[in-house]
């Protein structure tokens, strides 16, 4: 019995260390911008993407509604995305949207709870655009830009 | 939170193992405990104890398991454990897949078949204290509440933001006030008996019949419905803020840098709000956004909610904006024109009229106005610069002018006039504690009995505790001087100094 517990304990420690190691490695993973597969564009520039997430631009240049999906404010991916695309630190982002509301301006992008939800929403909506880690992309969406090390670039 | 997403997409091996360990470990310990209990019961039975199970000692008090139970696990046992781990791993993956699917299908995009979004309620409020100094010999000191320190409830505004269906949105903003309680409605003396407005009543819904209450006014700040299907052309109908310059768009205490307002806003050189229809939209060229707004409305509503004739107010705004986060720039031009009437209808005796009466409709006031504004806004990192210039031309119809200054020139009438104003405001947020000092200078020129040029200087400090809470403080000095004309009075008598402090919350 004692040996079994020891084995299990060792297994848990190994697993935890593995998780930590993976997290550290994944910290440098590319963040990618995804759109619905029906979107005709193959890449998005910063000047195209920024106003969409500022909700001042509500349609794609190629036509159709542009529907941005955001992660929650405290999500690390969201903060990195806001920093690179909107050019705003988290505290400024909160103030930006607060000011927008007071002015009676357009609503902020729709917010979903998790990366899985972003993936599902972008896959389900023709005009949708979102972002997630490169490793989480699957065949249901199309990558149109990436952010690596705080730099925005084509996919 | 980001770690969670890393877990989802990591190497897919160590992560599930750790999670499964967390699940399996208690289960294994529980298994061992159950095994010990079973052994204790078996021992009791083999000892020929005739007591019923109910009389048996509690399992927790059973003797420790036989040494054989702690033996090194066999290969078969390890295989069983591995199979259990695989089973749990499979179950965990299924749960994760179900959760992801549920979150995706529950996203706002799929809230309803109509593409609507939930009603949002938000707002802001500010409250604090202020002191306004005016020379006690000035008439102003007797007319307004000055030279006392007063705690104040500034703005309490509530927004209802509805989008029940895709492409249609409605916004209602209400401001709750204590007005008009305490306002002077008669100055007494030559004017009659001094009287303040009293809104006292007994609470009709109170449990006590003598519970006092004071009624107050709820102000409709805006109420509109818009159709926003197309980015280049959106249509807004209802009661909206006039799209004119920076200040009138920023509107609320959390968004405005300064607590004090520029005089062209206070004096309403253009209508602050209008009832009518507004078309607006925008387009992009690179980083630059080019936008427009056009309004057709009843014009000024200071007199009435209704249009007295078919002379509508017309307004327009164009702007160019570049918002990159670190550097945000806006250039704007605004314009408003309208004809304003004040009609008086007298009921008079008339032998030829229906039932012996007739109606005489007289226009008492009629003027045309043109208001032009230019604005510039720049955010450069932590520095914010705002500047506006406004020119207004007001031309009265002969014999239909508004009354002049009732206090200093009773019996006079307002002249046709040019009015000009400009202000510059510079704020910079320091890297410590959200402290943002600012400077503001304003000049305003218009014909007036108290001087035709007013210069305003102001210094303030805003403290941004976070995005929701600010503490705003400001000291202002306004000086009345002569520029083009000479006033018969000592213009400096009406100079005003003010100190304001407000705690502001946005929610």
XYZ file of C-alpha atoms in Angstrom:
662
model
C 0.000 0.000 0.000
C 2.768 2.387 0.989
C 4.587 1.680 -2.255
C 1.453 2.316 -4.265
C 0.976 5.679 -2.613
C 4.594 6.531 -3.253
C 4.211 5.625 -6.904
C 1.113 7.764 -7.250
C 2.730 10.664 -5.474
C 5.731 10.457 -7.780
C 3.403 10.346 -10.772
C 1.622 13.478 -9.595
C 4.877 15.363 -8.989
C 6.112 14.379 -12.433
C 2.875 15.489 -14.022
C 2.921 18.825 -12.217
C 6.504 19.522 -13.233
C 5.512 18.641 -16.776
C 2.669 21.133 -16.668
C 4.956 23.857 -15.392
C 7.484 23.114 -18.097
C 4.816 23.201 -20.777
C 3.448 26.486 -19.476
C 6.876 28.043 -19.631
C 7.421 26.857 -23.151
C 3.952 27.957 -24.266
C 4.555 31.478 -22.941
C 6.393 32.280 -26.169
C 3.768 30.712 -28.418
C 2.402 32.804 -31.262
C -0.989 34.406 -30.876
C -2.948 34.127 -34.090
C -5.896 36.065 -35.466
C -8.574 33.829 -36.931
C -11.577 34.418 -39.159
C -14.336 32.250 -40.464
C -13.313 29.971 -43.306
C -15.764 31.692 -45.642
C -13.910 35.011 -45.267
C -12.215 35.593 -48.640
C -9.194 37.417 -47.195
C -5.971 35.535 -46.683
C -4.364 38.090 -44.363
C -5.357 41.090 -42.284
C -3.298 44.205 -41.677
C -3.162 46.044 -38.388
C -5.030 49.009 -39.842
C -7.827 46.642 -40.918
C -8.025 44.784 -37.648
C -7.707 47.641 -35.170
C -10.919 49.512 -36.092
C -12.831 46.247 -36.133
C -11.884 45.647 -32.505
C -12.526 49.318 -31.739
C -15.993 48.650 -33.257
C -15.685 51.746 -35.433
C -15.447 49.531 -38.479
C -18.372 47.153 -38.684
C -17.957 45.635 -42.103
C -15.141 43.936 -43.987
C -13.600 45.613 -46.990
C -14.733 42.596 -48.990
C -18.288 43.059 -47.701
C -20.321 41.535 -44.916
C -20.470 42.275 -41.201
C -17.277 42.244 -39.178
C -18.019 40.622 -35.815
C -15.112 40.701 -33.372
C -14.964 38.347 -30.402
C -12.942 39.259 -27.341
C -11.755 37.267 -24.369
C -12.330 38.646 -20.853
C -10.278 41.634 -19.668
C -8.135 39.593 -17.301
C -7.182 36.995 -19.897
C -3.499 37.050 -20.807
C -4.181 36.569 -24.511
C -6.646 39.466 -24.465
C -4.125 41.728 -22.781
C -1.425 40.825 -25.289
C -3.850 41.359 -28.167
C -4.991 44.756 -26.830
C -1.389 45.798 -26.296
C -0.374 45.016 -29.868
C -3.535 45.719 -31.845
C -5.201 48.536 -29.906
C -1.911 49.875 -28.548
C -3.349 50.005 -25.046
C -2.251 48.618 -21.693
C -4.967 46.868 -19.665
C -5.810 49.881 -17.484
C -6.147 52.080 -20.561
C -8.323 49.520 -22.280
C -10.792 49.609 -19.429
C -10.883 53.381 -19.547
C -11.225 53.377 -23.326
C -14.400 51.329 -23.185
C -15.689 53.197 -20.165
C -15.359 56.481 -22.051
C -17.023 54.976 -25.092
C -20.051 54.000 -23.021
C -20.357 57.438 -21.432
C -20.276 59.046 -24.884
C -23.017 56.712 -26.030
C -20.798 55.263 -28.720
C -20.893 51.859 -30.360
C -20.820 48.819 -28.135
C -17.600 46.967 -27.327
C -16.890 43.649 -29.087
C -18.766 40.632 -27.914
C -16.960 38.881 -25.134
C -16.758 35.118 -24.735
C -15.467 33.152 -21.789
C -12.748 30.992 -23.242
C -10.550 30.236 -26.210
C -12.762 27.269 -26.982
C -15.708 29.598 -27.228
C -13.788 31.960 -29.526
C -12.991 29.048 -31.790
C -16.591 27.886 -31.833
C -17.979 31.403 -32.387
C -15.600 32.215 -35.247
C -16.279 28.869 -36.863
C -20.033 29.442 -36.621
C -20.260 33.096 -37.798
C -19.233 34.091 -41.339
C -18.120 37.620 -40.350
C -16.424 36.663 -37.110
C -12.859 37.403 -36.088
C -11.050 36.342 -32.925
C -7.680 35.348 -31.582
C -6.061 32.474 -29.724
C -2.796 30.612 -29.313
C -1.419 29.097 -32.499
C -1.510 25.622 -30.996
C -5.244 25.817 -30.481
C -6.178 26.437 -34.106
C -8.016 23.669 -35.901
C -9.426 23.208 -39.368
C -12.692 25.001 -38.633
C -11.161 28.497 -38.924
C -8.610 30.416 -40.983
C -5.509 32.203 -39.657
C -5.086 35.708 -41.113
C -2.423 37.258 -38.895
C -0.132 36.433 -36.031
C 1.495 38.160 -33.110
C 4.861 36.924 -31.971
C 6.910 38.655 -29.332
C 4.641 41.689 -29.434
C 4.989 42.063 -33.206
C 2.057 41.910 -35.582
C 2.647 40.175 -38.895
C 1.025 38.218 -41.702
C 0.398 34.522 -40.979
C -6.435 32.587 -16.686
C -4.010 32.363 -19.598
C -2.599 29.215 -18.039
C -5.958 27.582 -18.561
C -5.616 28.028 -22.280
C -2.119 26.697 -22.182
C -3.480 23.585 -20.536
C -5.883 23.093 -23.398
C -3.266 22.971 -26.053
C -0.084 21.848 -24.416
C 1.709 18.648 -25.231
C -1.399 16.830 -24.220
C 0.322 14.321 -22.003
C 1.669 15.691 -18.769
C -1.320 17.968 -18.280
C -3.994 15.297 -18.279
C -1.772 13.121 -16.116
C -1.561 15.807 -13.460
C -5.289 16.365 -13.559
C -6.001 12.691 -13.503
C -3.634 12.264 -10.571
C -5.645 14.823 -8.696
C -8.756 12.804 -9.429
C -7.268 9.370 -8.940
C -5.354 9.918 -5.723
C -8.357 10.386 -3.456
C -10.040 7.507 -5.202
C -7.083 5.204 -4.550
C -6.970 6.217 -0.927
C -10.699 5.594 -0.664
C -10.162 2.180 -2.209
C -7.524 1.376 0.394
C -9.818 2.500 3.165
C -12.692 0.405 1.845
C -10.319 -2.552 1.592
C -9.354 -2.075 5.227
C -12.992 -1.986 6.242
C -13.730 -5.147 4.309
C -10.807 -6.896 5.955
C -11.992 -5.840 9.385
C -15.460 -7.199 8.677
C -14.019 -10.420 7.319
C -11.915 -10.807 10.434
C -14.956 -10.332 12.628
C -16.857 -12.951 10.689
C -14.082 -15.509 10.748
C -13.792 -15.072 14.498
C -17.370 -16.384 14.756
C -18.736 -13.190 16.229
C -22.509 -13.647 16.446
C -23.348 -9.977 16.730
C -25.499 -8.420 14.032
C -23.917 -5.938 11.601
C -25.621 -3.164 13.476
C -23.830 -4.159 16.597
C -20.487 -4.483 14.879
C -17.849 -1.889 15.733
C -17.690 1.091 13.365
C -15.432 0.586 10.388
C -13.291 3.522 11.399
C -12.430 1.703 14.583
C -11.424 -1.467 12.788
C -7.964 -2.793 13.461
C -5.253 -1.900 10.929
C -5.168 -4.003 7.785
C -3.095 -7.118 7.651
C 0.514 -6.614 6.519
C -0.303 -8.462 3.316
C -2.457 -5.502 2.121
C 0.601 -3.226 1.972
C 2.591 -5.540 -0.211
C 4.301 -4.268 -3.404
C 1.680 -3.971 -6.178
C 1.764 -6.632 -8.719
C 2.026 -6.057 -12.449
C -1.657 -6.898 -12.689
C -2.572 -4.203 -10.184
C -0.467 -1.639 -12.015
C -2.153 -2.606 -15.248
C -5.539 -2.114 -13.605
C -4.495 1.317 -12.375
C -3.215 2.254 -15.798
C -6.511 1.195 -17.319
C -8.356 3.349 -14.787
C -6.133 6.286 -15.672
C -6.850 5.812 -19.359
C -10.565 5.649 -18.642
C -10.467 8.851 -16.596
C -8.393 10.589 -19.234
C -10.969 9.672 -21.841
C -13.795 10.949 -19.661
C -11.952 14.193 -19.006
C -11.457 14.821 -22.695
C -15.138 14.203 -23.331
C -16.102 16.707 -20.650
C -13.711 19.286 -22.100
C -15.145 18.836 -25.557
C -18.681 19.208 -24.250
C -17.733 22.364 -22.346
C -16.127 23.928 -25.394
C -19.121 23.144 -27.539
C -21.478 24.584 -24.945
C -19.477 27.809 -24.641
C -19.384 28.231 -28.387
C -23.062 27.726 -28.868
C -23.797 30.048 -25.953
C -21.783 32.928 -27.348
C -23.510 36.285 -27.723
C -23.609 35.804 -31.471
C -26.091 33.066 -30.948
C -28.107 34.677 -28.192
C -31.178 34.733 -30.317
C -32.293 34.165 -33.833
C -32.748 37.933 -34.189
C -29.089 38.734 -33.516
C -30.019 40.781 -30.485
C -27.849 41.332 -27.460
C -28.733 41.594 -23.791
C -29.912 44.908 -22.337
C -27.018 46.727 -20.706
C -27.429 49.104 -17.809
C -24.569 51.338 -16.798
C -23.882 54.903 -15.797
C -21.880 57.281 -13.682
C -22.204 59.560 -10.714
C -20.162 62.217 -9.050
C -20.438 64.005 -5.770
C -18.267 66.215 -3.656
C -17.929 69.805 -2.505
C -17.334 73.228 -3.992
C -16.841 76.849 -3.112
C -17.400 79.795 -5.462
C -16.069 83.221 -4.515
C -17.669 86.380 -5.890
C -17.239 89.942 -4.681
C -20.029 90.507 -2.111
C -20.771 93.841 -3.780
C -21.517 92.124 -7.069
C -25.105 91.526 -8.030
C -24.080 88.020 -8.983
C -23.370 87.263 -5.328
C -27.018 87.879 -4.494
C -28.489 86.014 -7.414
C -26.542 82.762 -7.273
C -25.552 80.469 -4.444
C -21.991 81.601 -3.909
C -19.514 82.448 -1.155
C -20.467 79.349 0.830
C -18.877 75.945 0.859
C -21.410 73.367 -0.171
C -21.478 69.621 -0.515
C -23.097 68.697 -3.783
C -24.528 65.773 -5.653
C -23.266 66.449 -9.138
C -24.530 63.992 -11.725
C -26.343 60.728 -11.220
C -26.820 59.310 -14.702
C -28.173 55.957 -15.698
C -27.994 54.438 -19.185
C -30.246 51.784 -20.654
C -28.612 50.365 -23.758
C -30.821 48.008 -25.740
C -30.203 46.024 -28.898
C -33.130 43.648 -29.073
C -32.574 42.900 -32.739
C -29.593 43.010 -35.056
C -28.932 46.428 -36.594
C -31.271 48.282 -34.251
C -30.123 49.863 -31.033
C -31.756 52.154 -28.514
C -30.105 54.273 -25.844
C -31.824 56.015 -22.982
C -29.883 58.184 -20.564
C -31.523 59.637 -17.498
C -30.122 62.070 -14.994
C -31.568 62.167 -11.512
C -31.489 65.536 -9.784
C -32.787 67.330 -6.695
C -33.983 70.244 -8.837
C -35.984 72.427 -8.635
C -36.116 72.312 -4.851
C -34.823 75.563 -3.385
C -34.590 77.527 -6.613
C -35.557 81.187 -6.332
C -38.777 81.791 -8.228
C -39.300 85.392 -7.101
C -36.718 87.893 -5.890
C -39.155 89.985 -3.885
C -39.052 93.756 -3.529
C -40.086 95.332 -6.795
C -40.691 91.864 -8.191
C -43.162 90.889 -5.472
C -42.664 88.503 -2.560
C -39.443 86.567 -2.270
C -40.137 82.880 -2.845
C -38.223 79.659 -3.279
C -39.504 76.604 -5.065
C -40.623 73.996 -2.591
C -41.207 70.455 -3.790
C -42.338 69.185 -0.408
C -45.044 66.564 -0.161
C -46.131 63.869 2.234
C -45.015 60.482 1.013
C -48.161 59.003 -0.541
C -46.642 55.554 -0.309
C -45.247 55.928 3.181
C -46.349 53.784 6.093
C -46.648 56.940 8.188
C -49.110 59.550 7.008
C -46.790 62.391 8.002
C -43.604 61.105 6.347
C -42.138 64.039 4.419
C -40.590 63.767 1.001
C -39.255 66.172 -1.593
C -39.875 65.541 -5.239
C -37.216 66.056 -7.853
C -36.765 66.162 -11.574
C -35.486 63.367 -13.734
C -33.861 64.822 -16.833
C -33.958 63.091 -20.140
C -30.354 63.385 -21.310
C -30.961 61.444 -24.505
C -33.329 58.881 -25.910
C -32.844 57.561 -29.397
C -33.250 54.572 -31.620
C -30.841 53.912 -34.436
C -30.542 51.683 -37.415
C -26.902 50.752 -37.870
C -26.921 48.106 -40.571
C -24.365 49.943 -42.696
C -21.148 51.453 -41.458
C -21.273 54.273 -43.999
C -24.873 55.247 -43.276
C -26.557 54.923 -39.925
C -29.803 56.590 -39.000
C -30.591 57.828 -35.510
C -34.026 59.124 -34.564
C -35.080 60.756 -31.316
C -33.456 63.045 -28.786
C -29.693 63.113 -29.180
C -26.661 65.180 -28.248
C -25.773 67.605 -30.989
C -22.695 66.240 -32.770
C -20.630 69.353 -32.227
C -16.991 69.393 -31.160
C -15.357 67.460 -28.355
C -17.030 68.589 -25.177
C -20.570 67.906 -26.202
C -19.628 64.369 -27.241
C -17.592 63.571 -24.131
C -20.524 64.802 -22.077
C -20.005 62.857 -18.804
C -17.863 63.558 -15.757
C -15.745 60.392 -16.046
C -14.856 61.197 -19.647
C -14.376 64.945 -19.436
C -11.008 66.033 -18.114
C -12.235 69.233 -16.503
C -15.052 69.630 -13.991
C -15.718 73.210 -15.041
C -17.441 73.643 -18.377
C -16.511 76.018 -21.183
C -18.897 78.927 -21.445
C -20.113 78.075 -24.942
C -21.493 74.865 -23.451
C -22.896 76.577 -20.349
C -24.502 79.336 -22.421
C -25.613 76.902 -25.105
C -24.265 78.695 -28.108
C -25.611 75.726 -30.022
C -28.381 73.438 -28.830
C -26.821 70.798 -26.567
C -29.468 68.302 -27.608
C -31.937 68.142 -30.457
C -35.019 66.191 -31.346
C -34.980 64.968 -34.896
C -33.065 62.665 -37.141
C -29.339 62.190 -37.522
C -27.502 60.458 -40.331
C -23.937 59.448 -39.677
C -21.277 57.058 -40.815
C -17.612 56.600 -41.515
C -15.031 55.093 -43.820
C -11.374 54.188 -43.495
C -8.242 54.932 -45.477
C -5.287 53.215 -43.893
C -5.109 54.217 -40.245
C -7.382 57.187 -40.766
C -11.094 57.184 -40.125
C -13.217 59.778 -41.907
C -16.658 60.360 -40.495
C -19.637 62.607 -40.863
C -22.917 63.417 -39.146
C -25.852 65.411 -40.418
C -28.843 66.465 -38.345
C -32.328 67.705 -39.127
C -34.228 68.726 -36.030
C -36.637 71.039 -34.273
C -33.629 73.178 -33.505
C -33.397 74.676 -30.065
C -35.610 73.152 -27.425
C -34.975 75.626 -24.644
C -38.417 77.114 -25.270
C -40.492 74.162 -26.286
C -40.396 70.519 -27.257
C -42.327 71.423 -30.390
C -41.342 73.070 -33.597
C -43.288 76.340 -33.919
C -42.936 76.424 -37.687
C -41.357 74.414 -40.443
C -37.957 76.033 -40.100
C -35.849 73.092 -39.011
C -32.466 73.144 -37.384
C -29.666 71.853 -39.579
C -26.340 70.578 -38.377
C -23.277 68.868 -39.745
C -20.000 67.500 -38.533
C -17.028 66.003 -40.338
C -13.937 64.602 -38.738
C -10.714 62.763 -39.436
C -9.430 60.474 -36.716
C -6.448 58.226 -36.252
C -6.468 56.008 -33.169
C -3.468 53.797 -32.696
C -3.572 53.620 -28.928
C -0.334 55.393 -28.177
C -1.102 58.317 -30.500
C -4.696 59.319 -31.107
C -5.534 62.355 -33.189
C -8.842 63.898 -34.205
C -9.589 66.945 -36.335
C -13.199 68.036 -36.554
C -15.426 70.727 -38.020
C -18.974 71.324 -36.816
C -21.818 73.553 -37.883
C -25.354 74.323 -36.778
C -27.945 76.720 -38.089
C -31.539 77.348 -37.212
C -34.306 79.862 -36.816
C -35.773 80.229 -33.373
C -39.175 81.670 -32.627
C -41.085 82.476 -29.485
C -44.755 82.831 -30.216
C -47.404 84.348 -28.001
C -51.061 83.529 -28.486
C -53.602 85.909 -26.974
C -57.252 85.078 -26.583
C -59.274 88.219 -27.297
C -62.941 89.133 -27.361
C -64.206 89.338 -30.940
C -67.788 89.789 -32.089
C -66.910 88.069 -35.330
C -65.064 85.157 -33.731
C -66.465 81.773 -32.869
C -68.279 81.992 -29.535
C -67.242 85.640 -29.326
C -63.516 85.031 -28.983
C -60.558 85.043 -31.304
C -56.866 84.204 -31.164
C -54.058 86.627 -31.931
C -50.772 84.930 -32.726
C -47.703 87.149 -32.242
C -44.084 86.288 -32.707
C -42.245 87.910 -29.811
C -38.761 86.681 -30.560
C -37.252 85.591 -33.844
C -33.622 85.103 -34.705
C -31.388 83.176 -37.025
C -28.101 81.731 -35.880
C -25.064 80.152 -37.437
C -22.603 78.326 -35.202
C -19.291 77.033 -36.495
C -16.714 75.069 -34.561
C -13.310 73.535 -35.107
C -11.747 71.056 -32.754
C -8.497 69.239 -32.272
C -7.781 66.355 -29.965
C -4.461 64.599 -29.375
C -3.526 61.751 -27.051
C 0.199 61.166 -26.948
C 0.959 58.417 -24.477
C -0.112 59.862 -21.137
C -0.638 63.387 -22.460
C -4.062 64.574 -23.546
C -4.632 67.810 -25.417
C -8.045 69.187 -26.271
C -8.784 72.418 -28.131
C -11.950 73.918 -29.576
C -12.846 77.179 -31.193
C -16.414 78.305 -31.799
C -17.890 81.294 -33.632
C -21.566 82.152 -33.458
C -23.516 84.711 -35.411
C -26.962 85.679 -34.145
C -29.242 87.966 -36.163
C -32.648 89.066 -34.868
C -35.668 89.972 -36.881
C -36.421 93.694 -36.336
C -38.666 94.237 -33.344
C -38.367 90.636 -32.241
C -35.245 90.615 -30.087
C -34.753 88.857 -26.790
C -34.546 90.952 -23.656
C -31.107 92.242 -22.693
C -29.505 91.945 -19.268
C -32.389 92.064 -16.798
C -30.172 92.910 -13.832
C -27.740 95.457 -15.206
C -29.638 96.911 -18.145
C -33.355 96.382 -17.620
C -35.433 97.320 -20.632
C -32.594 96.660 -23.087
C -32.602 94.200 -25.947
C -29.962 91.874 -27.232
C -28.055 93.127 -30.278
C -27.191 91.231 -33.418
C -23.877 89.796 -32.447
C -20.796 87.807 -33.171
C -19.596 85.567 -30.383
C -16.208 83.904 -30.378
C -14.548 81.520 -27.979
C -11.635 79.130 -27.795
C -10.064 76.934 -25.176
C -7.013 74.732 -24.846
C -6.702 72.012 -22.259
C -3.538 70.012 -21.601
C -3.396 67.065 -19.203
C -0.616 64.649 -18.426
C -0.929 61.531 -16.329
C 2.131 61.006 -14.192
C 3.539 57.526 -13.683
C 2.549 57.523 -10.013
C -0.821 56.706 -8.486
C -2.820 57.737 -11.549
C -2.233 61.429 -10.867
C -3.135 63.619 -13.831
C -2.579 67.369 -13.489
C -4.059 69.631 -16.147
C -4.137 73.230 -17.297
C -6.979 74.940 -19.049
C -7.243 78.347 -20.634
C -10.331 79.851 -22.247
C -11.180 83.177 -23.858
C -14.683 84.260 -24.725
C -15.704 87.410 -26.567
C -19.266 88.656 -26.908
C -21.071 91.948 -26.367
C -22.051 92.269 -22.723
C -22.792 94.868 -20.141
C -20.230 93.340 -17.750
C -17.378 93.415 -20.244
C -17.028 91.893 -23.664
C -14.107 89.582 -22.971
C -13.965 86.857 -20.356
C -10.671 85.119 -19.663
C -10.656 81.858 -17.755
C -7.652 80.083 -16.298
C -7.852 76.804 -14.518
C -5.596 74.263 -12.830
C -6.700 70.823 -11.778
C -5.576 67.417 -10.639
C -7.422 64.224 -11.442
C -6.521 61.021 -9.665
C -7.410 57.869 -11.591
C -7.613 55.202 -8.907
C -8.751 52.751 -11.573
C -10.973 52.773 -14.645
C -14.080 53.180 -12.490
C -13.081 55.659 -9.796
C -11.597 59.132 -10.134
C -11.081 61.983 -7.742
C -11.237 65.262 -9.628
C -10.134 68.622 -8.242
C -10.009 72.007 -9.923
C -9.402 75.673 -9.208
C -10.740 78.228 -11.694
C -10.544 81.970 -12.052
C -12.712 83.916 -14.517
C -11.960 87.581 -15.199
C -14.298 90.009 -16.988
C -12.585 92.683 -19.073
C -13.235 95.244 -21.792
C -11.959 94.527 -25.268
C -13.912 96.197 -28.086
C -16.429 98.045 -25.958
C -16.307 99.886 -22.661
C -18.617 98.766 -19.919
C -20.249 101.410 -17.690
C -19.538 99.155 -14.730
C -16.421 97.967 -12.943
C -16.092 94.716 -14.829
C -13.734 93.178 -12.296
C -16.506 93.271 -9.707
C -17.946 90.129 -11.203
C -14.767 88.129 -11.389
C -15.367 84.608 -10.119
C -13.060 82.116 -8.409
C -14.084 78.521 -7.868
C -12.810 75.365 -6.241
C -14.422 72.053 -7.113
C -13.798 68.551 -5.866
C -15.694 65.490 -6.998
C -15.441 61.793 -6.445
C -16.524 60.164 -9.686
C -17.658 56.637 -10.277
C -18.418 54.976 -13.593
C -20.209 51.662 -13.517
